[in-house]
Amino acid sequence: KCENVVTAPDEAENEESANELEMGMPYSFTGSKRSFAMLDPYWIDGPNKHTKRTKISSVILLRKDGASALDEQLKSEDAIRALEDAANARGYNSDPFLNPHILVRNTERYELQKRFFKRLFDAVPVHHINVGIEKTDTVLERIKEILTGARERVL
């Protein structure tokens, strides 16, 4: 299922996307800044190849600026504020917590989302990774360290 995808070359926001559509592609994700796709896990590789639950060990929030440290571990309140600030900075005021799929948008729903993220961020470490200060290889290495626990084992 696709949302906000471009289906006509004249709707495309860039030339690459327009070319894809002119070559016969049914739609283009790169033609819109807010396109999404949802995949059914059964479609990917059948019912025995996925799980309905997983254990989260870390949360990584990405940001891009030239002033912050590469990795900053956040308290749950600071992590929630970072999500709220990111949504506001990108003009997604109507998409709380960067989630355009919230159907009911009222104070009660907003507080419910906030409680959800508070429980999540209280349960696992939250890292704010700055992708704008280091080279991609360095950022990826730090993310791998966080996900595998390599740095924590070394210390």
PDB file of N, CA and C in Angstrom, residues 83-154:
ATOM      1  N   LEU A  83      11.522  14.527  19.793  1.00  0.00           N
ATOM      2  CA  LEU A  83      10.537  14.155  18.766  1.00  0.00           C
ATOM      3  C   LEU A  83       9.582  15.294  18.480  1.00  0.00           C
ATOM      4  N   GLU A  84       9.110  15.936  19.531  1.00  0.00           N
ATOM      5  CA  GLU A  84       8.192  17.069  19.357  1.00  0.00           C
ATOM      6  C   GLU A  84       8.874  18.210  18.605  1.00  0.00           C
ATOM      7  N   ASP A  85      10.116  18.527  18.979  1.00  0.00           N
ATOM      8  CA  ASP A  85      10.851  19.609  18.324  1.00  0.00           C
ATOM      9  C   ASP A  85      11.127  19.291  16.861  1.00  0.00           C
ATOM     10  N   ALA A  86      11.458  18.027  16.573  1.00  0.00           N
ATOM     11  CA  ALA A  86      11.723  17.634  15.185  1.00  0.00           C
ATOM     12  C   ALA A  86      10.475  17.801  14.335  1.00  0.00           C
ATOM     13  N   ALA A  87       9.331  17.415  14.878  1.00  0.00           N
ATOM     14  CA  ALA A  87       8.074  17.564  14.139  1.00  0.00           C
ATOM     15  C   ALA A  87       7.785  19.031  13.865  1.00  0.00           C
ATOM     16  N   ASN A  88       7.986  19.882  14.864  1.00  0.00           N
ATOM     17  CA  ASN A  88       7.724  21.317  14.700  1.00  0.00           C
ATOM     18  C   ASN A  88       8.706  21.953  13.731  1.00  0.00           C
ATOM     19  N   ALA A  89       9.979  21.583  13.813  1.00  0.00           N
ATOM     20  CA  ALA A  89      11.007  22.180  12.954  1.00  0.00           C
ATOM     21  C   ALA A  89      10.795  21.834  11.486  1.00  0.00           C
ATOM     22  N   ARG A  90      10.217  20.678  11.214  1.00  0.00           N
ATOM     23  CA  ARG A  90      10.001  20.257   9.834  1.00  0.00           C
ATOM     24  C   ARG A  90       8.640  20.680   9.305  1.00  0.00           C
ATOM     25  N   GLY A  91       7.901  21.419  10.089  1.00  0.00           N
ATOM     26  CA  GLY A  91       6.591  21.883   9.633  1.00  0.00           C
ATOM     27  C   GLY A  91       5.536  20.808   9.716  1.00  0.00           C
ATOM     28  N   TYR A  92       5.766  19.786  10.552  1.00  0.00           N
ATOM     29  CA  TYR A  92       4.808  18.699  10.684  1.00  0.00           C
ATOM     30  C   TYR A  92       3.941  18.886  11.919  1.00  0.00           C
ATOM     31  N   ASN A  93       3.570  20.117  12.204  1.00  0.00           N
ATOM     32  CA  ASN A  93       2.773  20.381  13.394  1.00  0.00           C
ATOM     33  C   ASN A  93       1.498  19.546  13.404  1.00  0.00           C
ATOM     34  N   SER A  94       0.981  19.243  12.231  1.00  0.00           N
ATOM     35  CA  SER A  94      -0.223  18.435  12.167  1.00  0.00           C
ATOM     36  C   SER A  94       0.085  16.943  12.278  1.00  0.00           C
ATOM     37  N   ASP A  95       1.382  16.571  12.318  1.00  0.00           N
ATOM     38  CA  ASP A  95       1.791  15.172  12.463  1.00  0.00           C
ATOM     39  C   ASP A  95       2.560  15.002  13.767  1.00  0.00           C
ATOM     40  N   PRO A  96       1.859  14.869  14.879  1.00  0.00           N
ATOM     41  CA  PRO A  96       2.552  14.739  16.154  1.00  0.00           C
ATOM     42  C   PRO A  96       3.508  13.554  16.151  1.00  0.00           C
ATOM     43  N   PHE A  97       4.672  13.742  16.731  1.00  0.00           N
ATOM     44  CA  PHE A  97       5.703  12.717  16.833  1.00  0.00           C
ATOM     45  C   PHE A  97       6.102  12.163  15.465  1.00  0.00           C
ATOM     46  N   LEU A  98       6.024  12.995  14.441  1.00  0.00           N
ATOM     47  CA  LEU A  98       6.388  12.641  13.063  1.00  0.00           C
ATOM     48  C   LEU A  98       5.568  11.467  12.533  1.00  0.00           C
ATOM     49  N   ASN A  99       4.354  11.310  13.022  1.00  0.00           N
ATOM     50  CA  ASN A  99       3.514  10.197  12.602  1.00  0.00           C
ATOM     51  C   ASN A  99       2.287  10.721  11.863  1.00  0.00           C
ATOM     52  N   PRO A 100       2.301  10.665  10.523  1.00  0.00           N
ATOM     53  CA  PRO A 100       1.167  11.166   9.759  1.00  0.00           C
ATOM     54  C   PRO A 100      -0.030  10.211   9.753  1.00  0.00           C
ATOM     55  N   HIS A 101       0.116   9.044  10.389  1.00  0.00           N
ATOM     56  CA  HIS A 101      -0.942   8.038  10.344  1.00  0.00           C
ATOM     57  C   HIS A 101      -1.884   8.094  11.549  1.00  0.00           C
ATOM     58  N   ILE A 102      -1.708   9.079  12.412  1.00  0.00           N
ATOM     59  CA  ILE A 102      -2.617   9.246  13.540  1.00  0.00           C
ATOM     60  C   ILE A 102      -3.916   9.835  12.999  1.00  0.00           C
ATOM     61  N   LEU A 103      -4.993   9.085  13.135  1.00  0.00           N
ATOM     62  CA  LEU A 103      -6.264   9.506  12.547  1.00  0.00           C
ATOM     63  C   LEU A 103      -6.995  10.524  13.408  1.00  0.00           C
ATOM     64  N   VAL A 104      -7.005  10.317  14.716  1.00  0.00           N
ATOM     65  CA  VAL A 104      -7.679  11.239  15.615  1.00  0.00           C
ATOM     66  C   VAL A 104      -6.625  12.176  16.186  1.00  0.00           C
ATOM     67  N   ARG A 105      -6.809  13.468  15.981  1.00  0.00           N
ATOM     68  CA  ARG A 105      -5.826  14.459  16.434  1.00  0.00           C
ATOM     69  C   ARG A 105      -6.471  15.389  17.443  1.00  0.00           C
ATOM     70  N   ASN A 106      -6.350  14.990  18.690  1.00  0.00           N
ATOM     71  CA  ASN A 106      -6.855  15.834  19.770  1.00  0.00           C
ATOM     72  C   ASN A 106      -5.909  15.708  20.958  1.00  0.00           C
ATOM     73  N   THR A 107      -6.189  16.435  22.007  1.00  0.00           N
ATOM     74  CA  THR A 107      -5.317  16.461  23.179  1.00  0.00           C
ATOM     75  C   THR A 107      -5.206  15.088  23.822  1.00  0.00           C
ATOM     76  N   GLU A 108      -6.306  14.379  23.893  1.00  0.00           N
ATOM     77  CA  GLU A 108      -6.296  13.046  24.508  1.00  0.00           C
ATOM     78  C   GLU A 108      -5.386  12.089  23.729  1.00  0.00           C
ATOM     79  N   ARG A 109      -5.503  12.106  22.415  1.00  0.00           N
ATOM     80  CA  ARG A 109      -4.664  11.239  21.580  1.00  0.00           C
ATOM     81  C   ARG A 109      -3.192  11.631  21.691  1.00  0.00           C
ATOM     82  N   TYR A 110      -2.930  12.923  21.745  1.00  0.00           N
ATOM     83  CA  TYR A 110      -1.567  13.423  21.884  1.00  0.00           C
ATOM     84  C   TYR A 110      -0.951  12.931  23.198  1.00  0.00           C
ATOM     85  N   GLU A 111      -1.715  13.023  24.278  1.00  0.00           N
ATOM     86  CA  GLU A 111      -1.223  12.566  25.582  1.00  0.00           C
ATOM     87  C   GLU A 111      -1.030  11.054  25.593  1.00  0.00           C
ATOM     88  N   LEU A 112      -1.870  10.318  24.899  1.00  0.00           N
ATOM     89  CA  LEU A 112      -1.712   8.867  24.781  1.00  0.00           C
ATOM     90  C   LEU A 112      -0.396   8.531  24.078  1.00  0.00           C
ATOM     91  N   GLN A 113      -0.095   9.227  23.001  1.00  0.00           N
ATOM     92  CA  GLN A 113       1.169   9.028  22.296  1.00  0.00           C
ATOM     93  C   GLN A 113       2.355   9.371  23.199  1.00  0.00           C
ATOM     94  N   LYS A 114       2.207  10.446  23.930  1.00  0.00           N
ATOM     95  CA  LYS A 114       3.272  10.880  24.828  1.00  0.00           C
ATOM     96  C   LYS A 114       3.538   9.818  25.903  1.00  0.00           C
ATOM     97  N   ARG A 115       2.477   9.241  26.449  1.00  0.00           N
ATOM     98  CA  ARG A 115       2.628   8.173  27.458  1.00  0.00           C
ATOM     99  C   ARG A 115       3.282   6.937  26.849  1.00  0.00           C
ATOM    100  N   PHE A 116       2.904   6.612  25.609  1.00  0.00           N
ATOM    101  CA  PHE A 116       3.519   5.470  24.921  1.00  0.00           C
ATOM    102  C   PHE A 116       5.030   5.670  24.792  1.00  0.00           C
ATOM    103  N   PHE A 117       5.446   6.832  24.296  1.00  0.00           N
ATOM    104  CA  PHE A 117       6.866   7.090  24.136  1.00  0.00           C
ATOM    105  C   PHE A 117       7.576   7.167  25.483  1.00  0.00           C
ATOM    106  N   LYS A 118       6.921   7.673  26.503  1.00  0.00           N
ATOM    107  CA  LYS A 118       7.522   7.732  27.844  1.00  0.00           C
ATOM    108  C   LYS A 118       7.818   6.324  28.349  1.00  0.00           C
ATOM    109  N   ARG A 119       6.846   5.402  28.198  1.00  0.00           N
ATOM    110  CA  ARG A 119       7.068   4.007  28.618  1.00  0.00           C
ATOM    111  C   ARG A 119       8.202   3.378  27.830  1.00  0.00           C
ATOM    112  N   LEU A 120       8.225   3.627  26.528  1.00  0.00           N
ATOM    113  CA  LEU A 120       9.278   3.066  25.680  1.00  0.00           C
ATOM    114  C   LEU A 120      10.640   3.618  26.079  1.00  0.00           C
ATOM    115  N   PHE A 121      10.740   4.932  26.189  1.00  0.00           N
ATOM    116  CA  PHE A 121      12.023   5.565  26.476  1.00  0.00           C
ATOM    117  C   PHE A 121      12.489   5.307  27.908  1.00  0.00           C
ATOM    118  N   ASP A 122      11.572   5.009  28.824  1.00  0.00           N
ATOM    119  CA  ASP A 122      11.968   4.628  30.183  1.00  0.00           C
ATOM    120  C   ASP A 122      12.538   3.208  30.210  1.00  0.00           C
ATOM    121  N   ALA A 123      12.143   2.389  29.260  1.00  0.00           N
ATOM    122  CA  ALA A 123      12.527   0.978  29.265  1.00  0.00           C
ATOM    123  C   ALA A 123      13.865   0.697  28.570  1.00  0.00           C
ATOM    124  N   VAL A 124      14.252   1.543  27.635  1.00  0.00           N
ATOM    125  CA  VAL A 124      15.487   1.291  26.870  1.00  0.00           C
ATOM    126  C   VAL A 124      16.296   2.574  26.741  1.00  0.00           C
ATOM    127  N   PRO A 125      17.611   2.440  26.520  1.00  0.00           N
ATOM    128  CA  PRO A 125      18.410   3.651  26.307  1.00  0.00           C
ATOM    129  C   PRO A 125      18.045   4.327  24.981  1.00  0.00           C
ATOM    130  N   VAL A 126      18.033   5.658  25.007  1.00  0.00           N
ATOM    131  CA  VAL A 126      17.725   6.443  23.812  1.00  0.00           C
ATOM    132  C   VAL A 126      18.982   7.229  23.433  1.00  0.00           C
ATOM    133  N   HIS A 127      19.425   7.044  22.201  1.00  0.00           N
ATOM    134  CA  HIS A 127      20.606   7.744  21.705  1.00  0.00           C
ATOM    135  C   HIS A 127      20.189   8.740  20.635  1.00  0.00           C
ATOM    136  N   HIS A 128      20.708   9.953  20.738  1.00  0.00           N
ATOM    137  CA  HIS A 128      20.491  10.992  19.733  1.00  0.00           C
ATOM    138  C   HIS A 128      21.770  11.059  18.912  1.00  0.00           C
ATOM    139  N   ILE A 129      21.725  10.547  17.688  1.00  0.00           N
ATOM    140  CA  ILE A 129      22.904  10.472  16.834  1.00  0.00           C
ATOM    141  C   ILE A 129      22.887  11.637  15.855  1.00  0.00           C
ATOM    142  N   ASN A 130      23.988  12.366  15.818  1.00  0.00           N
ATOM    143  CA  ASN A 130      24.127  13.513  14.923  1.00  0.00           C
ATOM    144  C   ASN A 130      24.820  13.050  13.643  1.00  0.00           C
ATOM    145  N   VAL A 131      24.063  12.950  12.558  1.00  0.00           N
ATOM    146  CA  VAL A 131      24.619  12.486  11.287  1.00  0.00           C
ATOM    147  C   VAL A 131      25.296  13.608  10.506  1.00  0.00           C
ATOM    148  N   GLY A 132      25.254  14.824  11.034  1.00  0.00           N
ATOM    149  CA  GLY A 132      25.814  15.961  10.321  1.00  0.00           C
ATOM    150  C   GLY A 132      27.202  16.367  10.768  1.00  0.00           C
ATOM    151  N   ILE A 133      27.771  15.663  11.738  1.00  0.00           N
ATOM    152  CA  ILE A 133      29.045  16.107  12.287  1.00  0.00           C
ATOM    153  C   ILE A 133      30.205  15.185  11.907  1.00  0.00           C
ATOM    154  N   GLU A 134      29.929  13.947  11.544  1.00  0.00           N
ATOM    155  CA  GLU A 134      30.968  12.977  11.199  1.00  0.00           C
ATOM    156  C   GLU A 134      30.678  12.369   9.829  1.00  0.00           C
ATOM    157  N   LYS A 135      31.657  11.658   9.305  1.00  0.00           N
ATOM    158  CA  LYS A 135      31.471  10.949   8.039  1.00  0.00           C
ATOM    159  C   LYS A 135      30.504   9.786   8.255  1.00  0.00           C
ATOM    160  N   THR A 136      29.882   9.353   7.168  1.00  0.00           N
ATOM    161  CA  THR A 136      28.884   8.286   7.232  1.00  0.00           C
ATOM    162  C   THR A 136      29.442   7.027   7.870  1.00  0.00           C
ATOM    163  N   ASP A 137      30.667   6.645   7.543  1.00  0.00           N
ATOM    164  CA  ASP A 137      31.261   5.429   8.105  1.00  0.00           C
ATOM    165  C   ASP A 137      31.369   5.512   9.626  1.00  0.00           C
ATOM    166  N   THR A 138      31.743   6.675  10.138  1.00  0.00           N
ATOM    167  CA  THR A 138      31.870   6.861  11.586  1.00  0.00           C
ATOM    168  C   THR A 138      30.507   6.766  12.258  1.00  0.00           C
ATOM    169  N   VAL A 139      29.497   7.370  11.647  1.00  0.00           N
ATOM    170  CA  VAL A 139      28.135   7.324  12.193  1.00  0.00           C
ATOM    171  C   VAL A 139      27.634   5.883  12.197  1.00  0.00           C
ATOM    172  N   LEU A 140      27.820   5.174  11.093  1.00  0.00           N
ATOM    173  CA  LEU A 140      27.370   3.781  11.020  1.00  0.00           C
ATOM    174  C   LEU A 140      28.092   2.911  12.041  1.00  0.00           C
ATOM    175  N   GLU A 141      29.370   3.131  12.227  1.00  0.00           N
ATOM    176  CA  GLU A 141      30.134   2.366  13.215  1.00  0.00           C
ATOM    177  C   GLU A 141      29.581   2.600  14.619  1.00  0.00           C
ATOM    178  N   ARG A 142      29.250   3.850  14.940  1.00  0.00           N
ATOM    179  CA  ARG A 142      28.692   4.146  16.264  1.00  0.00           C
ATOM    180  C   ARG A 142      27.329   3.493  16.436  1.00  0.00           C
ATOM    181  N   ILE A 143      26.500   3.520  15.405  1.00  0.00           N
ATOM    182  CA  ILE A 143      25.184   2.873  15.482  1.00  0.00           C
ATOM    183  C   ILE A 143      25.351   1.374  15.690  1.00  0.00           C
ATOM    184  N   LYS A 144      26.293   0.761  14.979  1.00  0.00           N
ATOM    185  CA  LYS A 144      26.555  -0.679  15.170  1.00  0.00           C
ATOM    186  C   LYS A 144      27.008  -0.965  16.587  1.00  0.00           C
ATOM    187  N   GLU A 145      27.850  -0.099  17.137  1.00  0.00           N
ATOM    188  CA  GLU A 145      28.309  -0.273  18.518  1.00  0.00           C
ATOM    189  C   GLU A 145      27.137  -0.226  19.491  1.00  0.00           C
ATOM    190  N   ILE A 146      26.226   0.699  19.262  1.00  0.00           N
ATOM    191  CA  ILE A 146      25.056   0.813  20.136  1.00  0.00           C
ATOM    192  C   ILE A 146      24.195  -0.434  20.036  1.00  0.00           C
ATOM    193  N   LEU A 147      23.925  -0.869  18.810  1.00  0.00           N
ATOM    194  CA  LEU A 147      23.024  -2.002  18.605  1.00  0.00           C
ATOM    195  C   LEU A 147      23.604  -3.325  19.074  1.00  0.00           C
ATOM    196  N   THR A 148      24.912  -3.484  18.968  1.00  0.00           N
ATOM    197  CA  THR A 148      25.539  -4.739  19.393  1.00  0.00           C
ATOM    198  C   THR A 148      26.010  -4.690  20.834  1.00  0.00           C
ATOM    199  N   GLY A 149      26.061  -3.497  21.421  1.00  0.00           N
ATOM    200  CA  GLY A 149      26.564  -3.345  22.776  1.00  0.00           C
ATOM    201  C   GLY A 149      28.070  -3.428  22.858  1.00  0.00           C
ATOM    202  N   ALA A 150      28.762  -3.277  21.738  1.00  0.00           N
ATOM    203  CA  ALA A 150      30.218  -3.443  21.688  1.00  0.00           C
ATOM    204  C   ALA A 150      30.928  -2.450  22.588  1.00  0.00           C
ATOM    205  N   ARG A 151      30.557  -1.193  22.540  1.00  0.00           N
ATOM    206  CA  ARG A 151      31.260  -0.179  23.345  1.00  0.00           C
ATOM    207  C   ARG A 151      31.010  -0.407  24.829  1.00  0.00           C
ATOM    208  N   GLU A 152      29.788  -0.774  25.193  1.00  0.00           N
ATOM    209  CA  GLU A 152      29.478  -0.992  26.603  1.00  0.00           C
ATOM    210  C   GLU A 152      30.262  -2.185  27.166  1.00  0.00           C
ATOM    211  N   ARG A 153      30.485  -3.230  26.345  1.00  0.00           N
ATOM    212  CA  ARG A 153      31.257  -4.387  26.808  1.00  0.00           C
ATOM    213  C   ARG A 153      32.726  -4.019  26.993  1.00  0.00           C
ATOM    214  N   VAL A 154      33.248  -3.154  26.133  1.00  0.00           N
ATOM    215  CA  VAL A 154      34.653  -2.746  26.217  1.00  0.00           C
ATOM    216  C   VAL A 154      34.906  -1.951  27.489  1.00  0.00           C
TER     217      VAL A 154
END
